[in-house]
Amino acid sequence: MLKDFADNVKQLTNGSVQLEILPAGAVVGVKETLEAVDKGLIEGGFAWTHYWSGYHPAAMLFGSPVAGAGVGIDNIAFISWFMYGGGKELYDQLWKEMKMNIKGIMLQPVGPEALGWFKKPIKSMADFRKYRFRTPPGLPGQTYKDIGIAAVAMGGGDILPALEKGVIDAAEWCCPKPDSVFGFQKVLKHYYLQGLHQVVVNADLYINGNVWKKLTADEKNAIKVAADASLIRSLSYRIYENGKALKDLTENWDVQLHDTPEDYFVEYMDAAKKLLNKNAKKNKFFAKVWQSQKDFARIAVPYWAGAQTANANLGQAYAQSIMKK
């Protein structure tokens, strides 16, 4: 999808702006990407927004707002807030709050992410608490700890070896397509799609501020147009790709798909709200961004949740008819 964005930028600028896509670690490590762009060591970088929560806690609200920011914002509603609810302006301010010489470009929404993979089925939170569970770092992982899960944060390359050695018993990564490429189905067979830890996950492009200033107005506009296109193309692409992957997992790998226990949602949401409130009290900009999301949610979520309920019921009716056949 990043190469797709780069191709669009090249075409829209008649080749005056070209992005050379290098693999992670080719110049600097993933964790050093933001500082390398800020210092001009590289002209641009690509990563997941919530990676920078250590620089500023509000990065999480743009990259991975835990439990839908505690106000029911899903990945599509997030884009609505970002584009029309004041999110984009606050996002531009984020880099100033970090004191980074960077122009951020939001590109790729992902999600909702799956709850994860387990050795045995879980019927309640009591069952869940029996397992050592790989979680993402930051607030999503801390929320699991707060509800009594033995949460273990680790890098992607360490997950499968840890599962095979019994260091952890369950894990989350992303969604059916990335999970299947990762190879979870070779180790675990019980899969839960519905989770709250990363209902929304976003990746973005970072351009050095001096490089951005040198671009013409038309070139900047072309990048913005390509970025807006990338948001919807990324959503559309992932729905179909994840669908194909889930079909393969259940039909060819004996993966069993389960519904997440109901008590999970109540416990996780309550703990997430407490963590969000705690961070809002500590940081003014965090509070400002979260208030913007809450203001948006009061208007948009009642409508969108109601509409999505109808969509979900429609989809479930069709999915169940397929399963019966």
Coordinates of C-alpha atoms in Angstrom, one line a residue:
M1 CA 0.0 0.0 0.0
L2 CA 3.0 2.3 0.6
K3 CA 4.2 1.6 -2.9
D4 CA 0.7 2.3 -4.2
F5 CA 0.8 5.7 -2.5
A6 CA 4.2 6.4 -4.0
D7 CA 3.0 5.5 -7.5
N8 CA 0.1 7.9 -7.1
V9 CA 2.4 10.8 -6.0
K10 CA 4.8 10.2 -8.9
Q11 CA 1.9 10.3 -11.4
L12 CA 0.2 13.3 -9.8
T13 CA 3.4 15.3 -9.9
N14 CA 4.5 14.1 -13.3
G15 CA 7.6 12.6 -11.7
S16 CA 8.8 15.7 -9.9
V17 CA 8.3 14.0 -6.5
Q18 CA 9.4 10.4 -6.2
L19 CA 9.5 8.1 -3.2
E20 CA 12.2 5.4 -3.0
I21 CA 10.8 2.7 -0.7
L22 CA 13.5 1.0 1.3
P23 CA 12.9 -1.9 3.8
A24 CA 12.9 -1.3 7.5
G25 CA 16.4 -1.1 8.9
A26 CA 18.0 -0.3 5.5
V27 CA 19.2 3.1 6.8
V28 CA 18.2 3.3 10.4
G29 CA 16.2 1.0 12.8
V30 CA 12.5 1.3 13.0
K31 CA 12.7 2.9 16.5
E32 CA 15.1 5.5 15.2
T33 CA 13.0 6.5 12.1
L34 CA 11.3 9.6 13.6
E35 CA 14.5 11.2 14.9
A36 CA 16.3 10.4 11.7
V37 CA 13.7 12.3 9.7
D38 CA 13.7 15.1 12.2
K39 CA 17.5 15.5 11.9
G40 CA 17.4 15.2 8.1
L41 CA 19.4 11.9 8.1
I42 CA 16.7 10.6 5.8
E43 CA 14.1 12.7 3.9
G44 CA 11.1 10.6 5.0
G45 CA 10.1 7.6 7.0
F46 CA 7.1 5.3 7.5
A47 CA 5.8 3.6 10.6
W48 CA 2.9 3.3 13.0
T49 CA 1.8 6.5 14.8
H50 CA 1.5 4.9 18.2
Y51 CA 5.2 3.9 18.1
W52 CA 5.9 7.5 19.2
S53 CA 3.9 7.4 22.4
G54 CA 7.2 7.6 24.3
Y55 CA 7.8 11.0 22.8
H56 CA 4.2 12.1 23.5
P57 CA 1.3 10.1 24.9
A58 CA -1.1 11.8 22.5
A59 CA 0.5 9.9 19.6
M60 CA -1.5 6.9 20.8
L61 CA -4.8 8.8 20.2
F62 CA -3.8 9.2 16.6
G63 CA -2.2 5.8 16.0
S64 CA -4.0 3.4 18.3
P65 CA -6.7 5.0 20.5
V66 CA -7.3 2.2 23.0
A67 CA -10.8 0.8 23.0
G68 CA -11.9 3.2 20.3
A69 CA -10.8 6.2 22.5
G70 CA -13.3 4.8 25.0
V71 CA -16.1 6.4 23.1
G72 CA -16.9 3.9 20.4
I73 CA -14.8 5.2 17.5
D74 CA -14.0 2.5 15.0
N75 CA -11.6 2.7 12.1
I76 CA -14.1 4.3 9.7
A77 CA -15.4 6.8 12.3
F78 CA -11.8 7.7 13.1
I79 CA -11.2 8.8 9.5
S80 CA -14.4 10.9 9.7
W81 CA -13.0 12.6 12.9
F82 CA -9.6 13.0 11.3
M83 CA -10.8 14.6 8.1
Y84 CA -13.8 16.5 9.3
G85 CA -13.9 16.6 13.1
G86 CA -10.7 18.6 13.7
G87 CA -8.3 15.6 13.9
K88 CA -6.1 16.6 11.1
E89 CA -5.4 20.0 12.6
L90 CA -4.5 18.4 16.0
Y91 CA -2.4 15.9 14.2
D92 CA -0.3 18.7 12.7
Q93 CA 0.1 20.2 16.1
L94 CA 1.3 16.8 17.5
W95 CA 4.7 17.2 15.8
K96 CA 5.1 20.7 17.3
E97 CA 4.3 19.3 20.7
M98 CA 7.1 16.8 20.2
K99 CA 9.4 19.6 18.9
M100 CA 10.0 17.6 15.8
N101 CA 10.8 19.2 12.4
I102 CA 8.3 16.9 10.7
K103 CA 5.3 17.0 8.4
G104 CA 3.1 14.0 9.1
I105 CA 0.9 12.4 6.5
M106 CA -1.7 9.9 7.7
L107 CA -1.9 7.0 5.2
Q108 CA -3.1 3.6 6.3
P109 CA -5.9 2.7 8.7
V110 CA -5.9 -0.9 9.8
G111 CA -8.3 -2.8 12.0
P112 CA -10.2 -3.7 13.9
E113 CA -7.4 -6.0 15.1
A114 CA -8.2 -9.5 16.3
L115 CA -8.2 -10.3 20.0
G116 CA -5.7 -13.0 19.2
W117 CA -4.7 -16.7 19.1
F118 CA -5.0 -19.2 21.9
K119 CA -4.0 -22.8 22.7
K120 CA -7.5 -23.6 24.0
P121 CA -10.9 -21.9 23.8
I122 CA -11.7 -19.2 26.4
K123 CA -15.3 -18.9 27.6
S124 CA -14.8 -16.1 30.1
M125 CA -12.3 -13.7 31.5
A126 CA -11.4 -16.3 34.2
D127 CA -10.2 -18.5 31.4
F128 CA -8.3 -15.6 29.7
R129 CA -6.5 -14.9 32.9
K130 CA -4.9 -18.3 32.9
Y131 CA -2.7 -17.4 29.9
R132 CA 0.4 -15.4 29.4
F133 CA -0.6 -13.2 26.5
R134 CA 1.6 -11.2 24.1
T135 CA 0.2 -7.7 23.8
P136 CA 1.2 -4.5 22.0
P137 CA 3.2 -2.0 24.1
G138 CA 1.8 1.2 25.6
L139 CA -1.8 1.8 26.9
P140 CA -3.4 -1.2 25.1
G141 CA -1.0 -3.6 26.8
Q142 CA -1.2 -1.7 30.1
T143 CA -5.0 -2.0 30.0
Y144 CA -4.7 -5.8 29.8
K145 CA -2.5 -5.8 32.9
D146 CA -5.1 -3.7 34.7
I147 CA -7.7 -6.3 34.1
G148 CA -5.5 -9.1 35.5
I149 CA -4.1 -10.5 32.2
A150 CA -0.4 -11.7 32.3
A151 CA 0.5 -9.3 29.5
V152 CA 3.9 -9.6 27.9
A153 CA 5.1 -7.0 25.4
M154 CA 7.5 -8.3 22.8
G155 CA 8.7 -7.7 19.3
G156 CA 7.2 -9.5 16.3
G157 CA 10.2 -11.7 15.7
D158 CA 10.1 -13.1 19.2
I159 CA 6.5 -14.2 19.3
L160 CA 6.5 -17.5 17.5
P161 CA 9.6 -18.8 19.2
A162 CA 8.1 -17.7 22.6
L163 CA 4.9 -19.6 21.8
E164 CA 6.8 -22.7 20.7
K165 CA 8.9 -22.7 23.9
G166 CA 5.9 -22.0 26.1
V167 CA 7.1 -18.6 27.3
I168 CA 3.7 -17.3 26.3
D169 CA 0.5 -19.2 25.8
A170 CA -1.5 -16.8 23.6
A171 CA -0.8 -13.8 21.4
E172 CA -2.2 -11.0 19.3
W173 CA -0.6 -9.4 16.2
C174 CA -3.0 -7.9 13.8
C175 CA -5.7 -9.3 11.4
P176 CA -6.2 -12.5 9.4
K177 CA -4.0 -11.6 6.5
P178 CA -0.9 -10.4 8.5
D179 CA -1.5 -13.1 11.1
S180 CA -1.5 -15.9 8.4
V181 CA 1.6 -14.5 6.8
F182 CA 3.2 -14.4 10.3
G183 CA 2.3 -18.1 10.7
F184 CA 0.2 -18.3 13.8
Q185 CA -1.9 -21.0 12.3
K186 CA 1.1 -23.4 12.5
V187 CA 1.2 -23.1 16.3
L188 CA -2.2 -22.2 17.5
K189 CA -5.7 -23.1 16.3
H190 CA -8.2 -21.0 18.3
Y191 CA -8.8 -17.6 16.9
Y192 CA -10.8 -14.7 18.2
L193 CA -11.6 -11.8 15.9
Q194 CA -13.4 -9.3 18.3
G195 CA -11.0 -7.3 20.4
L196 CA -10.9 -3.8 21.8
H197 CA -7.2 -3.1 22.3
Q198 CA -6.6 -1.8 18.7
V199 CA -10.0 -1.2 17.1
V200 CA -8.2 1.6 15.2
V201 CA -4.5 1.4 14.1
N202 CA -2.9 3.9 11.8
A203 CA 0.3 4.2 9.9
D204 CA 1.8 7.4 8.6
L205 CA 4.5 9.0 6.5
Y206 CA 7.0 11.5 8.1
I207 CA 8.6 14.1 5.8
N208 CA 11.5 16.3 7.1
G209 CA 10.1 19.8 7.6
N210 CA 12.8 21.4 5.5
V211 CA 12.1 19.0 2.6
W212 CA 8.4 19.7 2.9
K213 CA 8.9 23.5 2.7
K214 CA 10.9 23.2 -0.5
L215 CA 8.0 21.4 -2.3
T216 CA 5.8 23.6 -4.5
A217 CA 2.2 24.2 -3.6
D218 CA 1.1 21.8 -6.4
E219 CA 3.4 19.1 -5.2
K220 CA 2.2 19.4 -1.6
N221 CA -1.4 19.2 -2.8
A222 CA -0.6 16.2 -4.9
I223 CA 0.8 14.4 -1.8
K224 CA -2.3 15.4 0.3
V225 CA -4.7 14.1 -2.4
A226 CA -2.7 10.8 -2.7
A227 CA -2.8 10.5 1.1
D228 CA -6.6 10.9 1.2
A229 CA -6.9 8.3 -1.5
S230 CA -4.6 6.0 0.4
L231 CA -6.9 6.1 3.4
I232 CA -9.9 4.6 1.5
R233 CA -7.8 2.4 -0.7
S234 CA -6.1 0.9 2.4
L235 CA -9.5 0.2 4.1
S236 CA -10.9 -1.3 0.9
Y237 CA -7.9 -3.5 0.3
R238 CA -7.7 -4.9 3.8
I239 CA -11.4 -5.9 3.9
Y240 CA -11.0 -8.2 0.9
E241 CA -7.5 -9.5 1.8
N242 CA -8.5 -10.3 5.4
G243 CA -11.6 -12.0 4.1
K244 CA -9.6 -14.3 1.8
A245 CA -7.1 -15.0 4.6
L246 CA -9.8 -15.9 7.1
K247 CA -11.4 -18.3 4.6
D248 CA -8.0 -20.0 4.0
L249 CA -7.3 -20.2 7.8
T250 CA -10.7 -21.9 8.6
E251 CA -10.9 -24.1 5.5
N252 CA -7.3 -25.2 5.0
W253 CA -5.6 -24.9 8.4
D254 CA -8.3 -26.2 10.8
V255 CA -8.4 -22.9 12.6
Q256 CA -11.5 -22.6 14.8
L257 CA -13.1 -19.2 14.9
H258 CA -14.7 -18.2 18.2
D259 CA -16.7 -15.3 19.7
T260 CA -14.9 -13.3 22.3
P261 CA -16.5 -13.7 25.8
E262 CA -18.9 -11.0 26.7
D263 CA -17.4 -10.1 30.0
Y264 CA -14.1 -9.1 28.2
F265 CA -15.8 -6.0 26.6
V266 CA -17.1 -4.6 29.9
E267 CA -13.8 -5.1 31.8
Y268 CA -11.5 -3.9 29.1
M269 CA -13.6 -0.8 28.3
D270 CA -13.8 0.2 32.0
A271 CA -10.0 -0.1 32.4
A272 CA -9.3 1.7 29.2
K273 CA -11.4 4.7 30.3
K274 CA -9.5 4.9 33.6
L275 CA -6.1 5.0 31.7
L276 CA -7.3 7.6 29.3
N277 CA -8.6 9.8 32.1
K278 CA -5.3 9.3 33.9
N279 CA -3.3 10.5 30.9
A280 CA -5.6 13.4 30.2
K281 CA -5.0 14.7 33.7
K282 CA -1.3 14.5 33.2
N283 CA -1.0 16.1 29.8
K284 CA -2.9 19.1 28.4
F285 CA -2.5 18.3 24.7
F286 CA -3.6 14.7 25.3
A287 CA -6.7 16.0 27.1
K288 CA -7.3 18.4 24.1
V289 CA -7.1 15.6 21.5
W290 CA -9.3 13.2 23.6
Q291 CA -11.9 16.0 24.2
S292 CA -12.1 16.5 20.4
Q293 CA -12.7 12.8 19.9
K294 CA -15.3 12.8 22.6
D295 CA -17.1 15.8 21.1
F296 CA -17.1 14.1 17.7
A297 CA -18.3 10.8 19.2
R298 CA -21.4 12.5 20.8
I299 CA -22.5 13.5 17.4
A300 CA -21.3 10.7 15.1
V301 CA -21.3 7.5 17.1
P302 CA -25.0 7.2 17.9
Y303 CA -25.7 7.3 14.2
W304 CA -22.8 5.2 13.1
A305 CA -23.2 2.5 15.7
G306 CA -26.9 2.2 14.9
A307 CA -26.2 1.9 11.2
Q308 CA -23.3 -0.6 11.8
T309 CA -25.6 -2.7 13.9
A310 CA -27.9 -3.2 10.9
N311 CA -24.8 -3.9 8.7
A312 CA -23.4 -6.4 11.2
N313 CA -26.7 -8.2 11.5
L314 CA -27.0 -8.4 7.7
G315 CA -23.5 -9.7 7.4
Q316 CA -23.9 -12.2 10.2
A317 CA -27.1 -13.6 8.7
Y318 CA -25.2 -14.2 5.4
A319 CA -22.1 -15.7 7.2
Q320 CA -24.3 -18.1 9.2
S321 CA -26.1 -19.2 6.0
I322 CA -22.7 -20.1 4.5
M323 CA -21.7 -22.0 7.6
K324 CA -24.9 -24.1 7.5
K325 CA -24.1 -25.1 3.9

